[in-house]
XYZ file of N, CA and C in Angstrom:
369
model
N 0.451 -0.942 -0.212
C -0.006 -0.153 -0.026
C 0.874 1.189 0.111
N 0.810 2.517 -1.137
C 1.348 3.026 -0.664
C 1.531 3.943 0.025
N 2.347 4.967 0.510
C 2.339 6.010 1.582
C 1.511 7.589 0.822
N 0.703 7.911 1.141
C -0.467 9.437 0.567
C 1.074 10.405 0.935
N 1.710 10.576 0.209
C 2.975 11.372 -0.427
C 1.809 12.494 -1.252
N 2.655 13.874 -0.551
C 1.648 14.898 -1.727
C 3.161 15.310 -2.274
N 2.613 16.104 -3.586
C 4.135 16.922 -4.811
C 4.072 18.344 -4.320
N 4.216 18.466 -2.900
C 4.246 19.948 -1.985
C 5.934 20.399 -1.728
N 6.275 19.154 -1.739
C 7.299 19.138 -0.899
C 8.186 17.965 -1.648
N 9.614 17.740 -1.092
C 10.206 16.790 -1.541
C 9.970 15.320 -1.327
N 9.706 14.068 -1.830
C 9.348 12.947 -1.514
C 9.655 12.389 -0.712
N 11.525 13.252 -0.772
C 12.702 12.153 0.093
C 11.910 12.508 1.893
N 12.228 14.152 1.810
C 12.129 14.867 2.672
C 10.694 14.224 4.064
N 9.285 14.150 2.940
C 8.277 14.034 3.753
C 8.526 11.735 3.813
N 9.250 11.227 3.330
C 9.752 9.619 3.688
C 10.326 10.588 5.429
N 11.436 10.955 5.541
C 11.883 10.798 6.690
C 11.243 11.301 7.562
N 10.157 11.897 7.316
C 9.452 12.763 8.551
C 8.686 11.409 8.865
N 8.202 10.872 7.926
C 7.376 9.936 8.206
C 8.081 8.198 8.880
N 8.988 7.998 8.962
C 10.519 7.495 9.542
C 10.821 7.626 10.756
N 10.855 9.452 10.944
C 11.241 9.774 12.542
C 9.882 9.524 13.263
N 9.122 9.859 12.728
C 7.917 9.783 13.653
C 7.022 8.284 13.823
N 7.385 7.062 12.873
C 7.107 6.202 13.346
C 8.358 5.340 14.626
N 9.546 5.855 14.149
C 10.917 6.277 15.836
C 10.570 6.593 16.953
N 10.162 7.705 16.754
C 9.359 8.764 18.001
C 8.109 8.414 18.564
N 7.463 7.949 17.834
C 5.834 6.842 18.019
C 5.775 5.737 19.186
N 7.500 5.103 18.589
C 7.469 3.636 18.794
C 7.193 2.683 18.129
N 6.681 2.660 16.341
C 6.520 1.925 15.595
C 8.214 0.845 15.587
N 8.859 1.508 15.107
C 10.340 0.898 15.638
C 10.964 1.477 16.760
N 10.840 0.204 17.165
C 11.654 0.255 18.586
C 13.214 0.255 18.868
N 13.488 1.065 19.373
C 14.993 1.380 19.731
C 15.967 -0.352 20.050
N 16.793 -0.225 19.132
C 17.910 -1.527 18.633
C 17.240 -2.337 17.616
N 16.032 -2.242 16.768
C 14.979 -2.787 16.067
C 15.377 -2.508 14.565
N 14.981 -3.658 13.850
C 15.691 -3.562 12.635
C 14.957 -3.107 11.716
N 15.370 -1.775 10.698
C 14.232 -1.259 9.927
C 14.073 -2.515 8.534
N 13.244 -2.179 7.163
C 13.599 -3.205 6.835
C 14.206 -2.590 5.532
N 14.469 -3.478 4.404
C 15.513 -3.000 3.689
C 14.943 -1.917 2.298
N 15.925 -0.793 2.205
C 15.474 0.407 1.144
C 14.881 -0.229 0.431
N 14.885 -1.438 -0.551
C 14.039 -1.870 -1.532
C 12.201 -2.404 -1.092
N 12.156 -2.753 0.400
C 10.922 -3.642 0.602
C 10.406 -1.808 0.933
N 10.674 -0.818 1.446
C 9.944 0.572 2.112
C 9.689 1.453 0.870
N 10.853 1.291 -0.369
C 10.244 1.982 -1.333
C 9.349 1.029 -2.168
N 9.403 0.045 -2.025
C 7.833 -0.773 -2.468
C 7.201 -0.070 -1.911
N 7.358 -0.692 -0.182
C 5.788 -0.468 0.414
C 5.402 1.309 0.374
N 6.137 2.010 -0.123
C 5.876 3.926 0.039
C 5.452 3.898 -1.237
N 5.522 3.500 -2.370
C 6.003 3.193 -4.332
C 6.688 4.463 -4.580
N 8.130 4.667 -3.801
C 8.766 5.243 -4.839
C 9.375 4.436 -4.718
N 10.710 5.738 -5.379
C 12.192 4.887 -5.814
C 12.808 4.797 -4.895
N 13.679 3.076 -4.481
C 14.939 2.844 -4.540
C 16.331 4.379 -3.978
N 16.186 4.735 -5.227
C 17.055 5.805 -4.495
C 16.513 7.156 -3.683
N 15.304 7.331 -3.638
C 14.527 8.859 -3.240
C 14.461 7.850 -1.702
N 14.442 6.367 -1.829
C 14.443 5.988 -0.603
C 15.567 6.125 0.782
N 16.408 5.463 -0.006
C 17.764 5.408 0.176
C 18.522 7.214 0.731
N 17.857 7.856 -0.266
C 18.647 9.420 0.248
C 17.876 9.495 2.107
N 16.680 9.545 1.871
C 15.739 10.130 2.919
C 16.643 8.889 4.281
N 16.546 7.490 3.874
C 17.652 6.667 5.481
C 18.596 7.099 5.338
N 19.742 7.894 4.550
C 20.913 8.413 4.785
C 21.338 9.253 5.326
N 19.612 10.555 5.095
C 19.315 11.677 6.169
C 19.637 10.762 7.795
N 18.591 10.042 7.858
C 18.185 9.446 9.176
C 19.666 9.264 9.707
N 20.050 8.385 8.543
C 21.361 7.700 9.935
C 22.751 8.564 10.191
N 22.531 10.195 9.149
C 23.879 11.570 9.417
C 22.916 11.773 10.794
N 21.679 12.061 11.039
C 21.057 12.675 12.470
C 21.370 11.843 12.976
N 21.900 9.975 13.356
C 22.074 9.154 14.571
C 20.823 8.742 14.855
N 19.888 8.905 14.016
C 18.081 7.879 14.360
C 17.917 6.670 13.921
N 18.984 6.515 13.132
C 19.472 4.898 12.636
C 20.560 4.990 12.873
N 21.264 3.681 12.282
C 22.158 2.628 12.540
C 22.728 1.919 11.252
N 23.897 1.981 10.616
C 24.296 0.825 9.984
C 24.918 -0.234 10.112
N 24.244 -1.182 10.542
C 25.510 -1.984 11.328
C 25.915 -3.654 9.967
N 26.817 -3.989 9.829
C 27.632 -4.338 8.404
C 26.825 -5.976 8.037
N 26.512 -6.536 8.648
C 25.724 -7.788 8.777
C 23.990 -7.822 9.010
N 23.563 -6.646 9.415
C 22.447 -6.556 10.074
C 21.691 -5.537 9.207
N 21.972 -4.907 8.756
C 21.299 -4.075 7.737
C 21.007 -2.326 8.798
N 20.162 -2.035 8.683
C 20.348 -0.943 9.422
C 18.909 -1.156 11.016
N 19.602 0.021 12.075
C 18.440 -0.355 13.284
C 18.388 1.095 14.200
N 17.201 1.127 14.348
C 17.065 2.291 15.365
C 17.962 2.168 16.807
N 18.584 3.789 16.022
C 19.576 4.015 17.469
C 18.685 3.560 18.941
N 19.441 3.118 19.822
C 19.354 2.500 21.288
C 19.707 3.666 22.001
N 20.297 5.325 21.214
C 19.873 6.325 22.421
C 18.983 7.265 22.239
N 18.168 6.643 24.031
C 17.190 7.002 24.060
C 16.971 8.315 24.559
N 18.236 8.910 24.409
C 17.899 10.483 24.368
C 17.715 10.891 23.329
N 18.319 10.681 22.151
C 18.035 10.962 21.446
C 16.239 11.017 20.403
N 16.129 10.010 20.885
C 14.642 9.365 20.289
C 13.939 10.731 21.305
N 14.295 10.589 22.041
C 13.426 11.809 22.970
C 14.052 13.073 22.702
N 15.140 13.593 22.089
C 14.529 15.149 21.515
C 14.155 14.915 20.755
N 13.782 14.320 19.283
C 13.912 14.604 17.763
C 12.590 13.917 18.189
N 11.866 13.287 19.057
C 10.161 13.424 19.673
C 10.008 15.535 19.756
N 10.656 15.479 21.121
C 10.272 17.088 21.329
C 10.422 17.445 20.310
N 11.262 17.887 19.266
C 11.454 18.778 18.783
C 10.689 18.865 17.568
N 9.719 16.974 16.838
C 9.189 17.495 16.169
C 7.642 18.032 16.803
N 7.550 17.701 17.973
C 5.977 18.264 18.587
C 6.274 19.763 18.930
N 7.598 20.194 19.024
C 7.039 22.013 19.052
C 6.976 22.384 17.530
N 7.784 21.120 16.483
C 7.179 22.118 15.317
C 6.278 21.749 14.968
N 5.128 21.283 15.821
C 3.973 21.072 15.056
C 3.435 22.047 16.197
N 3.368 22.278 16.606
C 3.097 23.413 17.282
C 3.391 24.530 17.122
N 4.408 24.579 16.612
C 4.586 26.568 15.978
C 3.761 26.193 13.979
N 3.854 24.975 13.662
C 2.431 25.161 12.597
C 0.837 25.487 12.927
N 0.466 24.298 13.705
C -0.603 25.229 14.472
C -1.104 26.570 15.073
N -0.074 27.235 15.808
C 0.077 28.487 15.953
C 0.184 29.222 14.799
N 0.524 29.165 13.906
C 1.171 29.946 12.566
C -0.409 30.231 11.816
N -0.799 28.950 11.598
C -2.262 28.764 11.078
C -3.388 29.679 11.940
N -3.442 29.576 13.390
C -4.235 29.933 14.185
C -4.109 30.927 13.782
N -3.015 31.765 14.011
C -3.021 33.137 13.536
C -3.201 34.231 12.483
N -2.988 33.015 11.730
C -3.534 33.608 9.694
C -5.186 33.833 9.930
N -5.856 32.931 10.992
C -6.812 33.304 11.332
C -7.419 34.358 11.788
N -6.531 34.523 12.509
C -6.905 36.184 13.317
C -6.842 36.236 14.551
N -6.483 35.059 14.952
C -6.161 35.188 16.516
C -5.405 35.331 17.304
N -5.755 35.678 18.263
C -3.698 36.534 19.043
C -3.897 34.974 19.910
N -2.180 34.957 19.909
C -1.574 34.122 21.026
C -2.653 33.266 22.307
N -3.042 34.336 23.360
C -3.522 33.671 24.069
C -5.291 33.654 23.982
N -5.786 33.646 22.560
C -7.268 33.329 22.570
C -7.327 31.698 22.034
N -5.845 31.651 21.218
C -5.311 30.520 21.338
C -5.202 29.381 22.364
N -4.762 30.359 23.290
C -3.889 28.892 24.305
C -5.662 28.917 25.057
N -6.033 29.595 25.611
C -7.995 29.669 26.237
C -8.490 29.291 25.053
N -8.738 29.243 24.163
C -9.675 27.799 23.528
C -8.889 26.822 23.790
N -7.803 26.887 23.205
C -7.136 25.127 23.876
C -7.345 24.650 25.643
N -7.329 25.777 26.162
C -7.374 24.883 27.606
C -9.300 25.160 27.697
N -10.255 25.440 27.863
C -11.495 25.294 27.941
C -12.310 24.509 26.451
N -12.011 24.943 25.324
C -12.587 23.554 24.604
C -12.283 22.754 24.862
N -13.401 21.811 25.143
C -12.735 20.718 24.878
C -14.151 19.151 23.825
N -13.727 20.648 22.589
C -13.928 19.734 21.163
C -15.355 18.992 21.405
N -16.577 19.261 22.653
C -17.612 19.064 21.626
C -18.185 17.311 22.930
N -16.814 17.647 23.811
C -16.894 16.609 24.981
C -17.409 16.740 25.735
N -18.022 15.989 26.733
C -18.763 16.636 27.818
C -18.389 15.208 28.700
N -17.817 16.237 29.889
C -16.582 15.037 30.556
C -17.241 15.125 32.440
């Protein structure tokens, strides 16, 4: 099943972000093997070279490590995973705040909405 990738941004960057999310969300546990480039490329419906580029970036960041005989594995550095998770969360918050400000909300109004709105749910 192909991943939902859009043409607005580079495909390798979207793949990189998706795998980062999977790592920080625990889909790929620390020390576990990542599927091969060809497997991931086939699953995502992209060229293996594109997938290789994304995995190389993840390797450069330290989130995945290449072992000579075992392929690629997720780092066991829990602090790095936590830092990556926090950074991704901050980016999501910044994007959300920017979109809300584009709608004309002041920062305080946004915070009040988040604190007071239960999304229509009753407690």
